Short mmCIF file of C-alpha atoms in Angstrom, two decimals:
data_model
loop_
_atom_site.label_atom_id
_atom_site.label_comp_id
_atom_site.label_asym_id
_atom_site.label_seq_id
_atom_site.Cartn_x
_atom_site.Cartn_y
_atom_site.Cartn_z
CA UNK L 501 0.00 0.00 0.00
CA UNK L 502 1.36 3.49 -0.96
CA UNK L 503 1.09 5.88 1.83
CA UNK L 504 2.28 9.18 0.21
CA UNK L 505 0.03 8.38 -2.73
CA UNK L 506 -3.49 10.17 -3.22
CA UNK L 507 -6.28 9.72 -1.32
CA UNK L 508 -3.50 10.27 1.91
CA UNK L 509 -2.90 13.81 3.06
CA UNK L 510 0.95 13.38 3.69
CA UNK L 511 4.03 15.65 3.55
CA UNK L 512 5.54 16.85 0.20
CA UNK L 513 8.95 18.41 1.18
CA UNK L 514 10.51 20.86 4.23
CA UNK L 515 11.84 23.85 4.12
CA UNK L 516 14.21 24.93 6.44
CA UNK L 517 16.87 27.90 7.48
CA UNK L 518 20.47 27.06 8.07
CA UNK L 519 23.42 29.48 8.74
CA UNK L 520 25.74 28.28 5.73
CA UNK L 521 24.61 27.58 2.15
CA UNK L 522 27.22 26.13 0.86
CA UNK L 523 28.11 24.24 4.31
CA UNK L 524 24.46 22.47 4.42
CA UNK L 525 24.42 21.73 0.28
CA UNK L 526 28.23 19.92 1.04
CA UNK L 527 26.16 17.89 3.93
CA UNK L 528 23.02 17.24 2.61
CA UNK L 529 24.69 16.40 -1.50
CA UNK L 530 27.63 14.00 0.00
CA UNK L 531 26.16 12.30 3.49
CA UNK L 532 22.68 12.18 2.93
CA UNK L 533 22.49 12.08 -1.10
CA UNK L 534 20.47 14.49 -2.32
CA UNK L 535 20.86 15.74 -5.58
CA UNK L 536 20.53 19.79 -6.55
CA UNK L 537 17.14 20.46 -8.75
CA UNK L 538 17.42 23.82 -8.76
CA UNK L 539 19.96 26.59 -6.76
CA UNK L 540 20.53 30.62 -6.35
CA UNK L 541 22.59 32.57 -4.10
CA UNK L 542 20.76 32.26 -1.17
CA UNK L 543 18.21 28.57 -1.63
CA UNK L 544 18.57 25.40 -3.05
CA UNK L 545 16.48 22.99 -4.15
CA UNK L 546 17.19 19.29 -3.42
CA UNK L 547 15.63 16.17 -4.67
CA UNK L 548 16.25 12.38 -5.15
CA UNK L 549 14.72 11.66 -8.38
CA UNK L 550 15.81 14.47 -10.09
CA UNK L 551 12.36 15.80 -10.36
CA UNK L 552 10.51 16.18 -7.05
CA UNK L 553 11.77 18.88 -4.58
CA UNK L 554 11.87 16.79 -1.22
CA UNK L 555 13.48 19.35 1.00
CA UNK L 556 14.88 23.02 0.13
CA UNK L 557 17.34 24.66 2.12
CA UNK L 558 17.75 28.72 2.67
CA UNK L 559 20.20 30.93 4.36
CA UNK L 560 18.86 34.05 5.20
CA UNK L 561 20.28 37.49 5.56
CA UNK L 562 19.44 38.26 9.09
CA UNK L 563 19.83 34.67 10.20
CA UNK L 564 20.68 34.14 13.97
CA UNK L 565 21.53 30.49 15.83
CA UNK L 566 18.75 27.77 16.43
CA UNK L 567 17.18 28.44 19.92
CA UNK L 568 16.87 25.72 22.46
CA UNK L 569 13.50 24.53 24.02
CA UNK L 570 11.46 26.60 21.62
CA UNK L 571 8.44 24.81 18.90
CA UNK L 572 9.49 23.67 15.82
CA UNK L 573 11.46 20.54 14.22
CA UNK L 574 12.08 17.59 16.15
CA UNK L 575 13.00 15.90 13.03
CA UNK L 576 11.92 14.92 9.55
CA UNK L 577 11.79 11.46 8.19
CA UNK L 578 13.08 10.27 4.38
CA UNK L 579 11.66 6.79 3.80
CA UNK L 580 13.69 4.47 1.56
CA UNK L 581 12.01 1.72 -0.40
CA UNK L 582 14.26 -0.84 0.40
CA UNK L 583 15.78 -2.70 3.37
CA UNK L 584 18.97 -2.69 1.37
CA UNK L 585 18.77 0.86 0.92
CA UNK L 586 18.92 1.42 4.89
CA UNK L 587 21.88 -0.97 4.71
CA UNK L 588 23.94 0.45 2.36
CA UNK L 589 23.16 4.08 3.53
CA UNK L 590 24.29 2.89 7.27
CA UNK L 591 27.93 1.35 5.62
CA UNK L 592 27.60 5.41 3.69
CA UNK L 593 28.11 7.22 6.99
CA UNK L 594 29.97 4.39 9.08
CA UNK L 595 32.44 5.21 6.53
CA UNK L 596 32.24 8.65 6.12
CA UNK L 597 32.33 8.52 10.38
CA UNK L 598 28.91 10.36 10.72
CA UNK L 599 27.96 9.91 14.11
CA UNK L 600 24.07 8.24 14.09
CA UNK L 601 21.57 6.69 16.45
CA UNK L 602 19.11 3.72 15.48
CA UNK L 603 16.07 2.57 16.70
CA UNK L 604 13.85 -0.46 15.62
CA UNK L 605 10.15 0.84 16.05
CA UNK L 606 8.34 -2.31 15.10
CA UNK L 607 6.56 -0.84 12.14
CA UNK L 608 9.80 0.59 10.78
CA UNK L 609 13.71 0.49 11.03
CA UNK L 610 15.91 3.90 11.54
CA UNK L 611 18.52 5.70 12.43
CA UNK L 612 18.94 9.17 13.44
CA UNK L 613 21.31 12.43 12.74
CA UNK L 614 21.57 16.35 12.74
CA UNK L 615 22.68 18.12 9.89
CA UNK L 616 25.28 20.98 10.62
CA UNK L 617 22.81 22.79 11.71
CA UNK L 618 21.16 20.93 14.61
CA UNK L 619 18.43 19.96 12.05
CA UNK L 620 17.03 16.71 13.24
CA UNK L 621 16.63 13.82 10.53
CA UNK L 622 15.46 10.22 10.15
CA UNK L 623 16.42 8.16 7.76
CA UNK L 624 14.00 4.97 7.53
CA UNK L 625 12.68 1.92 5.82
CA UNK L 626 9.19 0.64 6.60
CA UNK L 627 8.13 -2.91 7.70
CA UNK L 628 5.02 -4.41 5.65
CA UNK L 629 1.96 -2.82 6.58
CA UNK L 630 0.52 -6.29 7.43
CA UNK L 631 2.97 -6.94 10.30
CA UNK L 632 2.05 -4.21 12.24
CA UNK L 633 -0.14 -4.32 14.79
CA UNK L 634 -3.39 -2.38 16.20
CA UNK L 635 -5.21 -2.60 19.22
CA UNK L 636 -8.21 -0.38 19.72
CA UNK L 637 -7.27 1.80 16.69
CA UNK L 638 -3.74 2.37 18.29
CA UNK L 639 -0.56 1.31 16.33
CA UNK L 640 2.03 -0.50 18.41
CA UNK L 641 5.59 1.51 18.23
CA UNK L 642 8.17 1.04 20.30
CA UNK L 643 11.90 1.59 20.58
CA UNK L 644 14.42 -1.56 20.58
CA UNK L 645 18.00 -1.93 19.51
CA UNK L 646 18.06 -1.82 15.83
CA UNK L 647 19.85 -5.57 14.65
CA UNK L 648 22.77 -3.84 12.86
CA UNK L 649 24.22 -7.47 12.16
CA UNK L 650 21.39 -8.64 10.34
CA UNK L 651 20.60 -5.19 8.66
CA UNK L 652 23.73 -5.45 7.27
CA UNK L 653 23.54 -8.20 5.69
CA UNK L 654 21.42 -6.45 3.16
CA UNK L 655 23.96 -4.58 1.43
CA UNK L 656 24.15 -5.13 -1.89
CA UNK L 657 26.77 -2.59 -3.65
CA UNK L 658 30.40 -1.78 -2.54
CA UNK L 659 30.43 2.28 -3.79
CA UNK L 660 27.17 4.16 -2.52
CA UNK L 661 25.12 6.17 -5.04
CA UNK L 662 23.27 8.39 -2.70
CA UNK L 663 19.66 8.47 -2.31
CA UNK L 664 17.10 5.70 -4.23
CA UNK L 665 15.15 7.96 -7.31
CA UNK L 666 11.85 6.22 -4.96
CA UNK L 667 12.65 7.76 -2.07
CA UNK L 668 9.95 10.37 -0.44
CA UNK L 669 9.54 12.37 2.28
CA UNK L 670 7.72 10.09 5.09
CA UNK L 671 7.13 12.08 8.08
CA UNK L 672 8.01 15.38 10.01
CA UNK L 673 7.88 15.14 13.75
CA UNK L 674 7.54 18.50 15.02
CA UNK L 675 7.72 20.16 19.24
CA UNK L 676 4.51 22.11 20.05
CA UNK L 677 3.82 24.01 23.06
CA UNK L 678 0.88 21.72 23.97
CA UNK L 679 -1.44 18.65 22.27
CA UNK L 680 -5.15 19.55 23.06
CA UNK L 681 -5.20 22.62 20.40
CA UNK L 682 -2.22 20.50 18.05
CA UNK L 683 -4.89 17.50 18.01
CA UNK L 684 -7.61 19.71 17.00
CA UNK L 685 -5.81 21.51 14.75
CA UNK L 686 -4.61 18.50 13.29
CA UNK L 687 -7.58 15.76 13.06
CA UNK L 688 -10.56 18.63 13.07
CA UNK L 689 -8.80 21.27 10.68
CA UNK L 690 -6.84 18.92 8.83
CA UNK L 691 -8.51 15.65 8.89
CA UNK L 692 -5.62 13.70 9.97
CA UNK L 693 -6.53 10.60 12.42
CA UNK L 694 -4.75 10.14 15.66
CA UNK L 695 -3.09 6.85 15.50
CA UNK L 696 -0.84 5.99 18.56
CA UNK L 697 -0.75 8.50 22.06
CA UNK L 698 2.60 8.34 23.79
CA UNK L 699 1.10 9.25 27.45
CA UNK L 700 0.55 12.78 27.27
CA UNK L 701 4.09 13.53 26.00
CA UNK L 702 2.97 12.80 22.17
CA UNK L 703 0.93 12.30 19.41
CA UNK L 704 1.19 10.64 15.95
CA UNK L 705 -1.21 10.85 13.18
CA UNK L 706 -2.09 9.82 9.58
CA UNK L 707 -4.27 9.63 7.28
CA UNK L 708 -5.28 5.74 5.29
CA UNK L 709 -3.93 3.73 8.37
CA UNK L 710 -0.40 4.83 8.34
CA UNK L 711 1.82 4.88 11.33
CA UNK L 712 2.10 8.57 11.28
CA UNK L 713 2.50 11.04 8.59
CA UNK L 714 3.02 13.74 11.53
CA UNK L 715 4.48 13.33 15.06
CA UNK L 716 3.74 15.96 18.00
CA UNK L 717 5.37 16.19 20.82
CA UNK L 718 6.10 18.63 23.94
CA UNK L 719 9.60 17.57 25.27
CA UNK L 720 10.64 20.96 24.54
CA UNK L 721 8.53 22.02 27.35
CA UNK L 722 4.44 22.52 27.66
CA UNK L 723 4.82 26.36 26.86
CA UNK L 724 7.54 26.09 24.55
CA UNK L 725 7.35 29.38 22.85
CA UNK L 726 7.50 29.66 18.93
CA UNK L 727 11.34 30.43 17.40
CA UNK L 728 12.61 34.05 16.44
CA UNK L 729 11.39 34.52 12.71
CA UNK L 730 15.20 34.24 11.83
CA UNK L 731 15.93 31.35 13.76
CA UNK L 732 17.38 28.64 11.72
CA UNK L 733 15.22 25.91 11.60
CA UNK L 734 11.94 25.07 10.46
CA UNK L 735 10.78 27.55 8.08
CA UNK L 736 7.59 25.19 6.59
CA UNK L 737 6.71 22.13 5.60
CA UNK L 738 4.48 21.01 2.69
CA UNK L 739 1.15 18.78 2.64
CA UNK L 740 0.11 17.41 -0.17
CA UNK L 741 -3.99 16.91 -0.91
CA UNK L 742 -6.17 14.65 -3.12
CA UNK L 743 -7.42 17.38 -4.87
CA UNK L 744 -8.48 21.01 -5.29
CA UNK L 745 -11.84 20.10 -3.63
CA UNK L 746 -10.05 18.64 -0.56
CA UNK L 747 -7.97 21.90 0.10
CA UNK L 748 -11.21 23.88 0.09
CA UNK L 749 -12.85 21.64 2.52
CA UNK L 750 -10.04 21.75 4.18
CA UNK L 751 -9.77 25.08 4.58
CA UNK L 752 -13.21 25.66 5.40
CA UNK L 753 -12.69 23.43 8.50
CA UNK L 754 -9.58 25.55 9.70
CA UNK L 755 -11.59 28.87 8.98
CA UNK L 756 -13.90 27.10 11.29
CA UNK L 757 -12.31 27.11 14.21
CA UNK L 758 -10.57 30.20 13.54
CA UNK L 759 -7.42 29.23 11.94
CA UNK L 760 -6.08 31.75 8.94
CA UNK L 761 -5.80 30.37 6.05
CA UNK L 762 -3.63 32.89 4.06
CA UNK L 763 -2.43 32.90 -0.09
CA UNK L 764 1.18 33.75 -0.69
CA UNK L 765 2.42 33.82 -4.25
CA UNK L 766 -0.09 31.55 -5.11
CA UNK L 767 -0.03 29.01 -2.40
CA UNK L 768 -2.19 28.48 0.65
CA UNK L 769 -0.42 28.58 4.18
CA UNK L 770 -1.87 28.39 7.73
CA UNK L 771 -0.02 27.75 10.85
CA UNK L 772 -1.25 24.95 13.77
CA UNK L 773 -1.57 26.83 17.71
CA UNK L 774 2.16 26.39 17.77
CA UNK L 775 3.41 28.15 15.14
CA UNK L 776 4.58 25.37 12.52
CA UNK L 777 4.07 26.81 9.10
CA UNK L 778 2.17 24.67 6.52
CA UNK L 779 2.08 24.91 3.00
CA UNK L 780 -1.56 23.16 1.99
CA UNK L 781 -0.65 21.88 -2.21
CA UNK L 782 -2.46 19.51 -4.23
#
């Protein structure tokens, strides 16, 4: 089953603020794989297929550092569409001595980095949908030891090619100040489904029985206040909708509850009670 496929509202590509162009491009080109679609002096445009934008990178003008315990990115997930592709990606950095985490989450397999930055990212490969498991509408994710020694017996090439042309974008996790507004936001305004609670810490939701398209959390801090404008970071992410006649029921149901729904150059942005800025495309 295809997850980032229409019907499923899922996310198209981020967009975030770091403090050296050229510095990010040399991270995200060589370590992660990313090849440049499109670049000017101060943006660049990255993809995997050579055709969709997954994530775009800017360095503003007036940018200052990231700020701690503030709303924003936890981290955002690229899903790979093989178990080999994790493999070989894992010998990538081991090599290239990139310092990673790893978790095994039941429904998936994935490790964990910053970019220069302090930009959180996952790097993942799902299980088959019909292994995981749900009780009471709830999927069940956890977090083991990844099996390195049996991952790695996956690889299957010697020189690493960077990222898969099938690769998407698979999640965003994102800090909020608090989760009884986020979940409204989120399932009432944009019709996402609440699919596993992690006590009252987090929330992850999807949309066509996925494990999560979006995760929320507060381990910033309930409170957490939103970043300085300039802060690098999170400056949006992207969802993408079935159709022109989703977005406008969409944004009817944000209007709603008194959420702005606002047009810039063409495209539709709101923000959820947090401050995350989300670019609604179809």
């Amino acid at each position: 089953m295809n997850f980032h496929d229409q019907p499923n509202t899922f996310v198209g590509q981020v967009n975030l603020k770091v403090e050296n162009l050229e510095r990010a491009l040399s991270f995200y080109q060589h370590i992660i794989g990313f090849k440049i679609l499109e670049q000017t002096e101060g943006n660049a445009k990255l993809t995997a297929d050579g055709k969709t934008i997954l994530l775009t990178i800017e360095q503003p003008n007036d940018v200052t550092p990231r700020q701690r315990n503030t709303t924003g990115l936890y981290h955002f997930a690229i899903l790979l569409p093989k178990r080999s592709d994790l493999a070989n990606i894992v010998q990538h950095l081991y090599r290239s001595g990139i310092q990673f985490g790893s978790s095994d989450h039941l429904v998936s397999e994935a490790i964990y980095l910053s970019d220069p930055d302090g930009n959180g990212i996952e790097i993942y490969i799902d299980r088959p949908s019909s292994s995981w498991n749900w009780i009471n509408g709830e999927v069940e994710m956890t977090v083991d030891p990844l099996d390195f020694e049996n991952l790695l017996t996956e690889i299957n090439q010697e020189s690493w090619n960077g990222l898969p042309n099938e690769t998407v974008m698979g999640h965003i996790h994102l800090h909020v100040s608090e989760l009884q507004k986020t979940e409204e936001f989120y399932s009432k305004g944009l019709g996402f489904q609440v699919v596993c609670r992690y006590g009252s810490q987090a929330l992850f939701i999807s949309t066509g029985g996925y494990h999560h398209h979006i995760g929320l959390n507060t381990w910033a801090g309930v409170g957490a206040p939103r970043p300085s404008i300039h802060s690098i970071g999170l400056k949006s992410f992207s969802l993408v909708l079935a159709n022109e006649e989703a977005r406008n029921n969409i944004i009817k149901q944000l209007q709603a509850l008194d959420y702005k729904v606002i047009e810039e150059n063409g495209i539709f942005v709101t923000e959820d009670p947090s401050g995350n800025r989300i670019q609604l495309t179809v």
